[in-house]
PDB file of C-alpha atoms in Angstrom:
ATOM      1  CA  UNK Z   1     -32.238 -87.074-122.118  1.00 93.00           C
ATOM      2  CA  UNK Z   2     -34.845 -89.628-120.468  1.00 97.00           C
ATOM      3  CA  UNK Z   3     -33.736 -93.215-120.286  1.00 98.00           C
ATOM      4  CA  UNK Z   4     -36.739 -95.357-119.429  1.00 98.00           C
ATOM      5  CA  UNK Z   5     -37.772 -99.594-119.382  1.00 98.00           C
ATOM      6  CA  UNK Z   6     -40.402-100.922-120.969  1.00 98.00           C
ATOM      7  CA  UNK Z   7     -40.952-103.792-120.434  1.00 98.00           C
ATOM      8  CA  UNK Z   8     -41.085-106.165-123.499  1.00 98.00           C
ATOM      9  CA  UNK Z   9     -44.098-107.631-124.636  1.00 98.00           C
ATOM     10  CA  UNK Z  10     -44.734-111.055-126.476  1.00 97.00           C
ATOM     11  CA  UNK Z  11     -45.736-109.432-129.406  1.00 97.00           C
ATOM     12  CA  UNK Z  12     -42.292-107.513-129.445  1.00 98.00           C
ATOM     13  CA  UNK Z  13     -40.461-110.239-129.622  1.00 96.00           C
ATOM     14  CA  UNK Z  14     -39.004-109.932-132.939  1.00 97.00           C
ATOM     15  CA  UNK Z  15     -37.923-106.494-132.124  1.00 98.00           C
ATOM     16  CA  UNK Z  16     -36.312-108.315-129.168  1.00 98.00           C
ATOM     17  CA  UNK Z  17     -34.650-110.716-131.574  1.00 97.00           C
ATOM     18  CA  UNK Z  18     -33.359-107.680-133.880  1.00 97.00           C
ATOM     19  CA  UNK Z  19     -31.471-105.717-131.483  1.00 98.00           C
ATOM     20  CA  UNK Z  20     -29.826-109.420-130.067  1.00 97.00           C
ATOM     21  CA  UNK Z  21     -28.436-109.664-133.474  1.00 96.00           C
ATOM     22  CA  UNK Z  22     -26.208-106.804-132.763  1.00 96.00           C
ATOM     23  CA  UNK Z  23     -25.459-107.816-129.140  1.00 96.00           C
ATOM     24  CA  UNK Z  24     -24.205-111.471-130.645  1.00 95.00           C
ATOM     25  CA  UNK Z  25     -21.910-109.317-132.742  1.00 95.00           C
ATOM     26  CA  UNK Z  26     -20.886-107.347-130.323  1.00 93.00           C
ATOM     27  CA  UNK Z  27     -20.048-110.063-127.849  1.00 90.00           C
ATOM     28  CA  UNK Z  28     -19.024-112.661-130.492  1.00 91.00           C
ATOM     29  CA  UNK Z  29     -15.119-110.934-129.821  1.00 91.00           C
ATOM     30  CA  UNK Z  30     -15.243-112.566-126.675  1.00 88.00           C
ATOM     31  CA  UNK Z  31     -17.141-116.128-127.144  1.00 86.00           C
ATOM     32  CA  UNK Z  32     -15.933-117.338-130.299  1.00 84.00           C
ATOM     33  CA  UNK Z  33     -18.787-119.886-130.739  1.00 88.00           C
ATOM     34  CA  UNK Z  34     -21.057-117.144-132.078  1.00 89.00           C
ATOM     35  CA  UNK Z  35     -21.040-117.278-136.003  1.00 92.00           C
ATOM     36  CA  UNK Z  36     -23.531-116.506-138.605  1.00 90.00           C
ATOM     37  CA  UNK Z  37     -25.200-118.881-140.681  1.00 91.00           C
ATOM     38  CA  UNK Z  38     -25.033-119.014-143.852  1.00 91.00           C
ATOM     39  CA  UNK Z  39     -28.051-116.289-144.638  1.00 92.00           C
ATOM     40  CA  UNK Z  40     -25.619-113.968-142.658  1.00 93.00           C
ATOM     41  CA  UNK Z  41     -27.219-114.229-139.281  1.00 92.00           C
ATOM     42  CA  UNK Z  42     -26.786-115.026-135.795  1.00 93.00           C
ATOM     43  CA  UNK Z  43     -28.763-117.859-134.303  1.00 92.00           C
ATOM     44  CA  UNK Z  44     -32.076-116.755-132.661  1.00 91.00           C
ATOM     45  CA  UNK Z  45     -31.851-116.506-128.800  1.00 91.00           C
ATOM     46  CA  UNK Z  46     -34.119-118.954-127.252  1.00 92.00           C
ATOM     47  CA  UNK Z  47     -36.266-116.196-125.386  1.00 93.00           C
ATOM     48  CA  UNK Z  48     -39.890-117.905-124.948  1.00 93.00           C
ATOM     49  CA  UNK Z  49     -39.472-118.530-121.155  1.00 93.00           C
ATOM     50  CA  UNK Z  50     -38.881-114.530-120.718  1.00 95.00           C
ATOM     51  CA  UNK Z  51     -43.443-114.510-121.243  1.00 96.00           C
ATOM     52  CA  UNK Z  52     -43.691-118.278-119.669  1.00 96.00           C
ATOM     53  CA  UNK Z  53     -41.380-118.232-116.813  1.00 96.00           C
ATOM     54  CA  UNK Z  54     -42.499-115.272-113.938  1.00 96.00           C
ATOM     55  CA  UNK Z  55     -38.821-115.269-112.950  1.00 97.00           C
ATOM     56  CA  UNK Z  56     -38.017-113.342-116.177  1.00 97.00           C
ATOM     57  CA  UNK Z  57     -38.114-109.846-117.203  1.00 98.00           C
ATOM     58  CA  UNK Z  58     -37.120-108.521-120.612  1.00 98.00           C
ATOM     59  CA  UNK Z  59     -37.182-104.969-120.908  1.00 99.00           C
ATOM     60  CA  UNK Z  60     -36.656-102.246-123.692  1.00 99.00           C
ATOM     61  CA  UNK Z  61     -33.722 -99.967-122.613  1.00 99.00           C
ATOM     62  CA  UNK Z  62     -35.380 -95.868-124.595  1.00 98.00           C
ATOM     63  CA  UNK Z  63     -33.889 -92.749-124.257  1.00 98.00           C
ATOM     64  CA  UNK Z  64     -36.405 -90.296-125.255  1.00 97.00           C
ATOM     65  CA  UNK Z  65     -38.841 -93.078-126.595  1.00 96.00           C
ATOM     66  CA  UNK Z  66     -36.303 -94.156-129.322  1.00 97.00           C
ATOM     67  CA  UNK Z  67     -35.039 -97.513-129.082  1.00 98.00           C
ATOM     68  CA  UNK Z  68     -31.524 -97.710-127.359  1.00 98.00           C
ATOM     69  CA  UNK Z  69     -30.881-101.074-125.972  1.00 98.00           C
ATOM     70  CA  UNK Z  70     -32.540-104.184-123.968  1.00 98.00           C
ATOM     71  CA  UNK Z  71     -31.809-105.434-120.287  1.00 99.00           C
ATOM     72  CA  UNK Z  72     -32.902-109.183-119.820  1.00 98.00           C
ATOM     73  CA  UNK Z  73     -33.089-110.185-115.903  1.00 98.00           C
ATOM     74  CA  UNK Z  74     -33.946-113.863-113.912  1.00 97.00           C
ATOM     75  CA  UNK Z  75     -35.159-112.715-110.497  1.00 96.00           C
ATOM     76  CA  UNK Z  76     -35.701-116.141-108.643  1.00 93.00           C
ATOM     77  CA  UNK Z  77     -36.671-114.657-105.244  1.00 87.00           C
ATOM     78  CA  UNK Z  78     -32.804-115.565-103.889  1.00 92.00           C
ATOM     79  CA  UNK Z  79     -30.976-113.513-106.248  1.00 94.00           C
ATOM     80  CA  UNK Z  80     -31.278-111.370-109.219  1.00 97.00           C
ATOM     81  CA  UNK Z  81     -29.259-111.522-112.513  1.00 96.00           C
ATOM     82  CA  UNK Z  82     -28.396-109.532-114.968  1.00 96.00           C
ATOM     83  CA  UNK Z  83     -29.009-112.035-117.982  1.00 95.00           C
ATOM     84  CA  UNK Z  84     -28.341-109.566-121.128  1.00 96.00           C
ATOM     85  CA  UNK Z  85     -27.791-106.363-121.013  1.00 98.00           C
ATOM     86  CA  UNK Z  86     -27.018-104.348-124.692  1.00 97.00           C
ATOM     87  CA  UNK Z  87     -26.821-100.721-125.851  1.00 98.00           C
ATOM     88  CA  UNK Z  88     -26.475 -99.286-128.862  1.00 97.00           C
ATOM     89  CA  UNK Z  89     -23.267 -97.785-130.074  1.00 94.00           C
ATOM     90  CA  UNK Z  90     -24.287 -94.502-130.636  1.00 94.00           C
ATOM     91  CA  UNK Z  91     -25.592 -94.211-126.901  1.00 95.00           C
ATOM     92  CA  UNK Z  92     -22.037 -95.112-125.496  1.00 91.00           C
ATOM     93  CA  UNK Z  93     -20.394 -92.846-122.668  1.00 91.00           C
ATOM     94  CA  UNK Z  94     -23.867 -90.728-122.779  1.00 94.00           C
ATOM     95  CA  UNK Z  95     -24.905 -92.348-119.184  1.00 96.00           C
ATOM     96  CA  UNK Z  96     -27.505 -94.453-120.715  1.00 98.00           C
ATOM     97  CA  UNK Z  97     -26.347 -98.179-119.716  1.00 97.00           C
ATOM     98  CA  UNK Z  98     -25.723 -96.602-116.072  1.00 97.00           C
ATOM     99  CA  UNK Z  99     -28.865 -94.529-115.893  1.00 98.00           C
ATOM    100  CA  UNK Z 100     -30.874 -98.139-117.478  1.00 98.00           C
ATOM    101  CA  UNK Z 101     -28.472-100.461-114.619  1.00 98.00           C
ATOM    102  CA  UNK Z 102     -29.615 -98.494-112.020  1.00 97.00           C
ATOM    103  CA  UNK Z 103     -33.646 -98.446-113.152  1.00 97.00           C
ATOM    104  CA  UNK Z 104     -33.592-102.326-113.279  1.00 98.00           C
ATOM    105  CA  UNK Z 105     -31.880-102.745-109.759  1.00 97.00           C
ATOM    106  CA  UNK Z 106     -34.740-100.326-108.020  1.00 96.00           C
ATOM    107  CA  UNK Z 107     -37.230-102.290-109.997  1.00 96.00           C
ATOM    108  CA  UNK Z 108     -35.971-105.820-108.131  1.00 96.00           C
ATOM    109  CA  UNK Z 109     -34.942-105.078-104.597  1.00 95.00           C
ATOM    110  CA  UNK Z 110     -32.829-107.494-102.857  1.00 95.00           C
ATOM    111  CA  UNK Z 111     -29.428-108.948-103.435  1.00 97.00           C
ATOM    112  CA  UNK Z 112     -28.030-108.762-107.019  1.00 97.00           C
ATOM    113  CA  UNK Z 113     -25.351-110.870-109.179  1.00 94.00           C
ATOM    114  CA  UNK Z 114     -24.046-109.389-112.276  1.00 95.00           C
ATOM    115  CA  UNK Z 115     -21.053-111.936-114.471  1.00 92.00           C
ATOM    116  CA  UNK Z 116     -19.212-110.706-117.142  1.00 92.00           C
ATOM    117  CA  UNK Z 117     -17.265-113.025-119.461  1.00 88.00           C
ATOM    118  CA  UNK Z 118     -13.387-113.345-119.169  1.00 84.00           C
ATOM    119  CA  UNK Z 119     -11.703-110.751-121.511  1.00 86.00           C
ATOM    120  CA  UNK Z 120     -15.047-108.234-121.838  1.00 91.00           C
ATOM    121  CA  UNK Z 121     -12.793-105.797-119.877  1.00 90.00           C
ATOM    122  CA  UNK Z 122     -14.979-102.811-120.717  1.00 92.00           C
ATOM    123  CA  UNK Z 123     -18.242-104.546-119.302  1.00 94.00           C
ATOM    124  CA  UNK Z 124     -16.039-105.557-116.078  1.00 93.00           C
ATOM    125  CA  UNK Z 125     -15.270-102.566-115.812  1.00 94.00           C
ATOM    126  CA  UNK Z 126     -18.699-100.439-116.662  1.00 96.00           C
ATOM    127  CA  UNK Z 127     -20.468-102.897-113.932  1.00 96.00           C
ATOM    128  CA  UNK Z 128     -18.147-102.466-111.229  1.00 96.00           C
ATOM    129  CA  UNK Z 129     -18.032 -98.885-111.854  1.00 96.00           C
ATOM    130  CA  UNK Z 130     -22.141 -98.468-111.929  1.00 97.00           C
ATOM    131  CA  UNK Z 131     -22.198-101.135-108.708  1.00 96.00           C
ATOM    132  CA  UNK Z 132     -19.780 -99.330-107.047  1.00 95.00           C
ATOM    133  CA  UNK Z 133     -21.632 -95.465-107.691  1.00 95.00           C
ATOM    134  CA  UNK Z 134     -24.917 -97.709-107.110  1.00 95.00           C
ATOM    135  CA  UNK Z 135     -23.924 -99.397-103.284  1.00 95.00           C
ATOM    136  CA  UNK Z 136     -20.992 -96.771-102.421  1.00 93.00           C
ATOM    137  CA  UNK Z 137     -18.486 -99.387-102.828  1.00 93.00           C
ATOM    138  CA  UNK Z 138     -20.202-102.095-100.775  1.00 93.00           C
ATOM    139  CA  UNK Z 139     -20.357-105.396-103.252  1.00 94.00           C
ATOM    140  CA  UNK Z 140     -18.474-108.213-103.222  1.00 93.00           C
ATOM    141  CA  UNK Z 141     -16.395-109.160-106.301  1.00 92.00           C
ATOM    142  CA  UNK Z 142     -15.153-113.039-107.164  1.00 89.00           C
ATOM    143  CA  UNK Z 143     -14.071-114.848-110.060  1.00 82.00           C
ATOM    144  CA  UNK Z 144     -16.069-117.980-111.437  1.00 69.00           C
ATOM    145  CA  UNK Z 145     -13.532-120.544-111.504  1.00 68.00           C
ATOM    146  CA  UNK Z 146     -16.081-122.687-113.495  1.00 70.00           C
ATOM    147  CA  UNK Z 147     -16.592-120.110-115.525  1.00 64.00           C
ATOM    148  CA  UNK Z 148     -12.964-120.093-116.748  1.00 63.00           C
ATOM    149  CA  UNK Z 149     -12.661-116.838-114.546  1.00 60.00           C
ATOM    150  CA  UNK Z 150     -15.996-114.822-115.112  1.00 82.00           C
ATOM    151  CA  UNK Z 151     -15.770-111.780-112.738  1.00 88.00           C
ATOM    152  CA  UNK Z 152     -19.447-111.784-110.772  1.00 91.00           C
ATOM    153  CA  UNK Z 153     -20.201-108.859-108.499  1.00 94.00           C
ATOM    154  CA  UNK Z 154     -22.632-109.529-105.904  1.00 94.00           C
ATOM    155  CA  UNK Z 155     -24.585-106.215-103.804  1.00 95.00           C
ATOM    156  CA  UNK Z 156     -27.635-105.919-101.640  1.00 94.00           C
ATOM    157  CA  UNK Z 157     -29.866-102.785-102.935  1.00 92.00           C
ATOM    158  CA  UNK Z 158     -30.433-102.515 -99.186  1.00 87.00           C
ATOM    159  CA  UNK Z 159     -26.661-100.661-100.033  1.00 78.00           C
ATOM    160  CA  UNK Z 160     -27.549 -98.203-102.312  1.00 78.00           C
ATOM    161  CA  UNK Z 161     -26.447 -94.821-102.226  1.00 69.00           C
ATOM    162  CA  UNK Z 162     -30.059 -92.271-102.237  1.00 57.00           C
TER     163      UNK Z 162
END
């Protein structure tokens, strides 16, 4: 199985906008303001600054050129963060969110944050899991108290494990 990025191009954008409508489902359990309108759909992600704004990178998460997912990172030059990051269902516990994690932190060397929402207990604990196989245990983990509690792990690709 070969999990690549590609990056997304403007004129992908609505394929962009598809596969969000499954991560707002997804991740609706844990923000409750996410609701579809009344044609059945989530509210479009505002995306344009990912082909205006150079600190943003949206990329197409394929295994075997099929469409499995999309990573969306702001690299500012300080830090990089993980913005979005979705897979498909059907690709879960196949290594394919780990395999796409680790692509995206070689592609932007330097030091890393990645938040999770409070209660997303399975993306706490996929991240610190992939971080932790990624830097051999050396991140830092802290709680956003603005956040109501976020968990943010922050790591230095200058740790990773070759």
């Amino acid at each position: 199985m070969e999990v690549m990025l590609n990056r997304v191009l403007k004129s992908e954008d609505y394929v962009l906008q598809n596969l969000i409508q499954f991560y707002h489902y997804e991740f609706s359990q844990y923000v409750p303001v996410l609701r579809v309108n009344a044609d059945g759909l989530f509210k479009k992600m505002g995306i344009a600054n990912y082909w205006t704004n150079p600190e943003y990178h949206p990329f197409f998460i394929k295994v075997d050129g099929a469409l499995a997912g999309f990573v969306m990172i702001r690299s500012n030059g300080e830090f990089s963060n993980v913005e979005q990051f979705f897979t498909l269902k059907y690709y879960a516990g196949q290594g394919v969110g780990r395999a796409a994690a680790k692509q995206v932190f070689e592609l932007f060397p330097g030091k890393w944050r990645v938040l999770q929402v409070k209660n997303n207990y399975a993306a706490q604990a996929f991240w610190r899991k992939v971080i932790s196989e990624y830097t051999g245990d050396r991140y830092f983990e802290k709680y956003d108290a603005k956040d109501d509690r976020s968990s943010v792990q922050e790591f230095h690709t200058d740790n990773r494990m070759l």
